């Protein structure tokens, strides 16, 4: 089981994600469970439902899922790189990434399948890390982050958006 990171193992913004992973949880098991739960949620939406945004200027559900895919790729890439070398990587502007891709033109079923595939690759990567690799770190967006923290951030980021979807989109 991957040990919960300390608050100095990640940037302050990431606390919003790490805190959502319940104490004592096997974070890898949580990621595996939520892979199917998120896939089922999104693949069960109609195209009309997937185009819903709860307010003007907010993302559609397709865009939320696209953002979740992008973020998982970024977090897992950072974990991969930092597990192998101590290096500094550039930031990631979520607004730019979503605005640079037309998720709304894609089928929700295809986005859901892509999410499932990305998560599968993420799980293979995260399960491969040794204790030593999990303790390694690098700099991303100007802040030090440990590999283990990125695993928790991946799980917490998904939970953050699933909670937001329940509160704002699926009322």
mmCIF file of C-alpha atoms in Angstrom:
data_model
loop_
_atom_site.group_PDB
_atom_site.id
_atom_site.type_symbol
_atom_site.label_atom_id
_atom_site.label_comp_id
_atom_site.label_asym_id
_atom_site.label_seq_id
_atom_site.Cartn_x
_atom_site.Cartn_y
_atom_site.Cartn_z
ATOM 1 C CA UNK A 1 0.000 0.000 0.000
ATOM 2 C CA UNK A 2 1.316 3.457 -0.912
ATOM 3 C CA UNK A 3 1.791 5.624 2.151
ATOM 4 C CA UNK A 4 -0.213 8.851 2.294
ATOM 5 C CA UNK A 5 2.045 11.813 1.413
ATOM 6 C CA UNK A 6 2.846 14.592 3.851
ATOM 7 C CA UNK A 7 1.726 18.127 3.079
ATOM 8 C CA UNK A 8 5.287 19.112 2.173
ATOM 9 C CA UNK A 9 5.369 16.395 -0.531
ATOM 10 C CA UNK A 10 3.209 18.457 -2.925
ATOM 11 C CA UNK A 11 2.158 22.009 -3.770
ATOM 12 C CA UNK A 12 -0.563 23.614 -1.612
ATOM 13 C CA UNK A 13 -3.190 23.433 -4.397
ATOM 14 C CA UNK A 14 -2.862 19.634 -4.445
ATOM 15 C CA UNK A 15 -4.123 19.382 -0.867
ATOM 16 C CA UNK A 16 -7.619 19.804 -2.339
ATOM 17 C CA UNK A 17 -7.122 16.449 -4.077
ATOM 18 C CA UNK A 18 -5.038 14.500 -1.552
ATOM 19 C CA UNK A 19 -7.518 15.218 1.254
ATOM 20 C CA UNK A 20 -10.314 13.552 -0.734
ATOM 21 C CA UNK A 21 -8.578 10.168 -0.548
ATOM 22 C CA UNK A 22 -9.879 8.684 2.721
ATOM 23 C CA UNK A 23 -7.310 7.844 5.409
ATOM 24 C CA UNK A 24 -6.261 4.205 5.323
ATOM 25 C CA UNK A 25 -7.395 3.726 1.729
ATOM 26 C CA UNK A 26 -5.389 1.595 -0.666
ATOM 27 C CA UNK A 27 -5.017 4.318 -3.289
ATOM 28 C CA UNK A 28 -4.257 1.853 -6.094
ATOM 29 C CA UNK A 29 -7.409 -0.122 -5.298
ATOM 30 C CA UNK A 30 -9.364 3.149 -5.254
ATOM 31 C CA UNK A 31 -8.019 4.072 -8.687
ATOM 32 C CA UNK A 32 -8.994 0.639 -10.022
ATOM 33 C CA UNK A 33 -12.498 0.813 -8.515
ATOM 34 C CA UNK A 34 -13.098 4.322 -9.798
ATOM 35 C CA UNK A 35 -11.910 3.347 -13.267
ATOM 36 C CA UNK A 36 -15.069 1.299 -13.711
ATOM 37 C CA UNK A 37 -17.303 3.712 -11.796
ATOM 38 C CA UNK A 38 -16.240 6.708 -13.899
ATOM 39 C CA UNK A 39 -16.441 4.707 -17.104
ATOM 40 C CA UNK A 40 -19.971 3.575 -16.237
ATOM 41 C CA UNK A 41 -21.049 7.097 -15.335
ATOM 42 C CA UNK A 42 -19.788 8.717 -18.517
ATOM 43 C CA UNK A 43 -20.596 5.893 -20.938
ATOM 44 C CA UNK A 44 -24.154 5.877 -19.582
ATOM 45 C CA UNK A 45 -24.759 9.489 -20.619
ATOM 46 C CA UNK A 46 -26.635 10.382 -23.762
ATOM 47 C CA UNK A 47 -25.004 12.837 -26.156
ATOM 48 C CA UNK A 48 -27.489 15.464 -25.000
ATOM 49 C CA UNK A 49 -26.662 14.877 -21.330
ATOM 50 C CA UNK A 50 -22.930 14.955 -22.083
ATOM 51 C CA UNK A 51 -23.282 18.426 -23.640
ATOM 52 C CA UNK A 52 -24.764 19.871 -20.432
ATOM 53 C CA UNK A 53 -22.933 22.683 -18.635
ATOM 54 C CA UNK A 54 -24.460 23.852 -15.346
ATOM 55 C CA UNK A 55 -23.789 27.552 -16.020
ATOM 56 C CA UNK A 56 -22.609 29.898 -18.752
ATOM 57 C CA UNK A 57 -18.859 29.575 -19.227
ATOM 58 C CA UNK A 58 -18.614 26.248 -17.403
ATOM 59 C CA UNK A 59 -17.406 23.074 -19.053
ATOM 60 C CA UNK A 60 -19.759 20.519 -20.534
ATOM 61 C CA UNK A 61 -19.582 17.004 -19.146
ATOM 62 C CA UNK A 62 -17.593 16.022 -22.251
ATOM 63 C CA UNK A 63 -15.105 18.772 -21.443
ATOM 64 C CA UNK A 64 -14.932 17.689 -17.798
ATOM 65 C CA UNK A 65 -14.110 14.146 -18.866
ATOM 66 C CA UNK A 66 -11.571 15.401 -21.409
ATOM 67 C CA UNK A 67 -9.970 17.486 -18.669
ATOM 68 C CA UNK A 68 -9.866 14.436 -16.374
ATOM 69 C CA UNK A 69 -8.090 12.479 -19.123
ATOM 70 C CA UNK A 70 -5.601 15.297 -19.762
ATOM 71 C CA UNK A 71 -4.850 15.739 -16.071
ATOM 72 C CA UNK A 72 -4.339 12.029 -15.508
ATOM 73 C CA UNK A 73 -1.887 11.965 -18.402
ATOM 74 C CA UNK A 74 0.001 14.950 -16.963
ATOM 75 C CA UNK A 75 0.112 13.559 -13.409
ATOM 76 C CA UNK A 76 1.181 10.094 -14.549
ATOM 77 C CA UNK A 77 3.821 11.564 -16.891
ATOM 78 C CA UNK A 78 5.219 13.599 -14.019
ATOM 79 C CA UNK A 79 5.247 10.510 -11.805
ATOM 80 C CA UNK A 80 7.003 8.522 -14.545
ATOM 81 C CA UNK A 81 9.671 11.179 -15.093
ATOM 82 C CA UNK A 82 10.267 11.899 -11.405
ATOM 83 C CA UNK A 83 10.530 8.178 -10.615
ATOM 84 C CA UNK A 84 13.552 8.120 -12.902
ATOM 85 C CA UNK A 85 15.201 11.523 -12.430
ATOM 86 C CA UNK A 86 15.029 14.691 -10.357
ATOM 87 C CA UNK A 87 14.089 17.306 -12.929
ATOM 88 C CA UNK A 88 11.912 20.365 -13.365
ATOM 89 C CA UNK A 89 8.878 20.211 -15.661
ATOM 90 C CA UNK A 90 6.702 23.074 -16.908
ATOM 91 C CA UNK A 91 3.241 23.881 -15.630
ATOM 92 C CA UNK A 92 -0.069 22.746 -17.036
ATOM 93 C CA UNK A 93 -2.837 25.279 -17.688
ATOM 94 C CA UNK A 94 -6.098 23.331 -17.671
ATOM 95 C CA UNK A 95 -8.045 26.145 -19.336
ATOM 96 C CA UNK A 96 -5.607 26.271 -22.254
ATOM 97 C CA UNK A 97 -5.702 22.497 -22.659
ATOM 98 C CA UNK A 98 -9.506 22.311 -22.730
ATOM 99 C CA UNK A 99 -9.779 25.343 -25.017
ATOM 100 C CA UNK A 100 -7.226 23.792 -27.405
ATOM 101 C CA UNK A 101 -9.260 20.629 -27.922
ATOM 102 C CA UNK A 102 -12.823 20.201 -29.146
ATOM 103 C CA UNK A 103 -14.009 17.534 -26.740
ATOM 104 C CA UNK A 104 -17.604 18.491 -27.559
ATOM 105 C CA UNK A 105 -17.255 17.198 -31.126
ATOM 106 C CA UNK A 106 -16.374 13.727 -29.864
ATOM 107 C CA UNK A 107 -18.762 10.966 -28.851
ATOM 108 C CA UNK A 108 -19.101 10.576 -25.097
ATOM 109 C CA UNK A 109 -18.716 6.794 -25.500
ATOM 110 C CA UNK A 110 -15.319 7.322 -27.148
ATOM 111 C CA UNK A 111 -14.178 9.710 -24.424
ATOM 112 C CA UNK A 112 -15.291 7.199 -21.777
ATOM 113 C CA UNK A 113 -13.292 4.428 -23.488
ATOM 114 C CA UNK A 114 -10.265 6.706 -23.699
ATOM 115 C CA UNK A 115 -10.539 7.476 -19.985
ATOM 116 C CA UNK A 116 -10.681 3.754 -19.207
ATOM 117 C CA UNK A 117 -7.602 3.069 -21.359
ATOM 118 C CA UNK A 118 -5.611 5.943 -19.854
ATOM 119 C CA UNK A 119 -6.487 4.724 -16.360
ATOM 120 C CA UNK A 120 -5.385 1.214 -17.259
ATOM 121 C CA UNK A 121 -1.989 2.545 -18.363
ATOM 122 C CA UNK A 122 -1.787 4.701 -15.228
ATOM 123 C CA UNK A 123 -2.435 1.677 -13.031
ATOM 124 C CA UNK A 124 0.287 -0.368 -14.733
ATOM 125 C CA UNK A 125 2.731 2.501 -14.212
ATOM 126 C CA UNK A 126 1.809 3.216 -10.599
ATOM 127 C CA UNK A 127 1.886 -0.485 -9.660
ATOM 128 C CA UNK A 128 5.412 -0.741 -11.090
ATOM 129 C CA UNK A 129 6.934 1.817 -8.712
ATOM 130 C CA UNK A 130 9.266 0.591 -5.986
ATOM 131 C CA UNK A 131 9.250 2.190 -2.532
ATOM 132 C CA UNK A 132 12.381 4.068 -3.527
ATOM 133 C CA UNK A 133 10.754 5.418 -6.690
ATOM 134 C CA UNK A 134 7.640 6.502 -4.773
ATOM 135 C CA UNK A 135 9.889 8.609 -2.532
ATOM 136 C CA UNK A 136 11.605 10.377 -5.393
ATOM 137 C CA UNK A 137 10.606 13.883 -6.418
ATOM 138 C CA UNK A 138 10.894 16.603 -8.995
ATOM 139 C CA UNK A 139 9.569 20.078 -9.630
ATOM 140 C CA UNK A 140 6.337 20.686 -11.524
ATOM 141 C CA UNK A 141 4.729 24.102 -11.937
ATOM 142 C CA UNK A 142 7.475 25.533 -9.751
ATOM 143 C CA UNK A 143 6.767 23.267 -6.750
ATOM 144 C CA UNK A 144 8.407 20.136 -5.405
ATOM 145 C CA UNK A 145 6.260 17.021 -5.701
ATOM 146 C CA UNK A 146 6.940 13.400 -4.755
ATOM 147 C CA UNK A 147 5.917 10.484 -6.924
ATOM 148 C CA UNK A 148 3.665 9.050 -4.184
ATOM 149 C CA UNK A 149 1.896 12.412 -3.939
ATOM 150 C CA UNK A 150 1.146 12.295 -7.664
ATOM 151 C CA UNK A 151 -0.547 8.921 -7.182
ATOM 152 C CA UNK A 152 -2.791 10.433 -4.494
ATOM 153 C CA UNK A 153 -3.341 13.550 -6.590
ATOM 154 C CA UNK A 154 -4.535 11.395 -9.486
ATOM 155 C CA UNK A 155 -7.103 9.656 -7.289
ATOM 156 C CA UNK A 156 -8.170 12.854 -5.551
ATOM 157 C CA UNK A 157 -8.529 14.793 -8.785
ATOM 158 C CA UNK A 158 -10.974 12.189 -10.067
ATOM 159 C CA UNK A 159 -12.900 12.263 -6.771
ATOM 160 C CA UNK A 160 -13.011 16.064 -6.905
ATOM 161 C CA UNK A 161 -14.643 16.002 -10.323
ATOM 162 C CA UNK A 162 -16.992 13.127 -9.503
ATOM 163 C CA UNK A 163 -18.205 15.111 -6.483
ATOM 164 C CA UNK A 164 -18.622 18.239 -8.613
ATOM 165 C CA UNK A 165 -20.557 16.268 -11.224
ATOM 166 C CA UNK A 166 -22.929 14.923 -8.580
ATOM 167 C CA UNK A 167 -23.456 18.395 -7.084
ATOM 168 C CA UNK A 168 -23.694 20.524 -10.228
ATOM 169 C CA UNK A 169 -24.464 18.344 -13.226
ATOM 170 C CA UNK A 170 -26.595 15.399 -12.116
ATOM 171 C CA UNK A 171 -29.106 17.049 -9.823
#
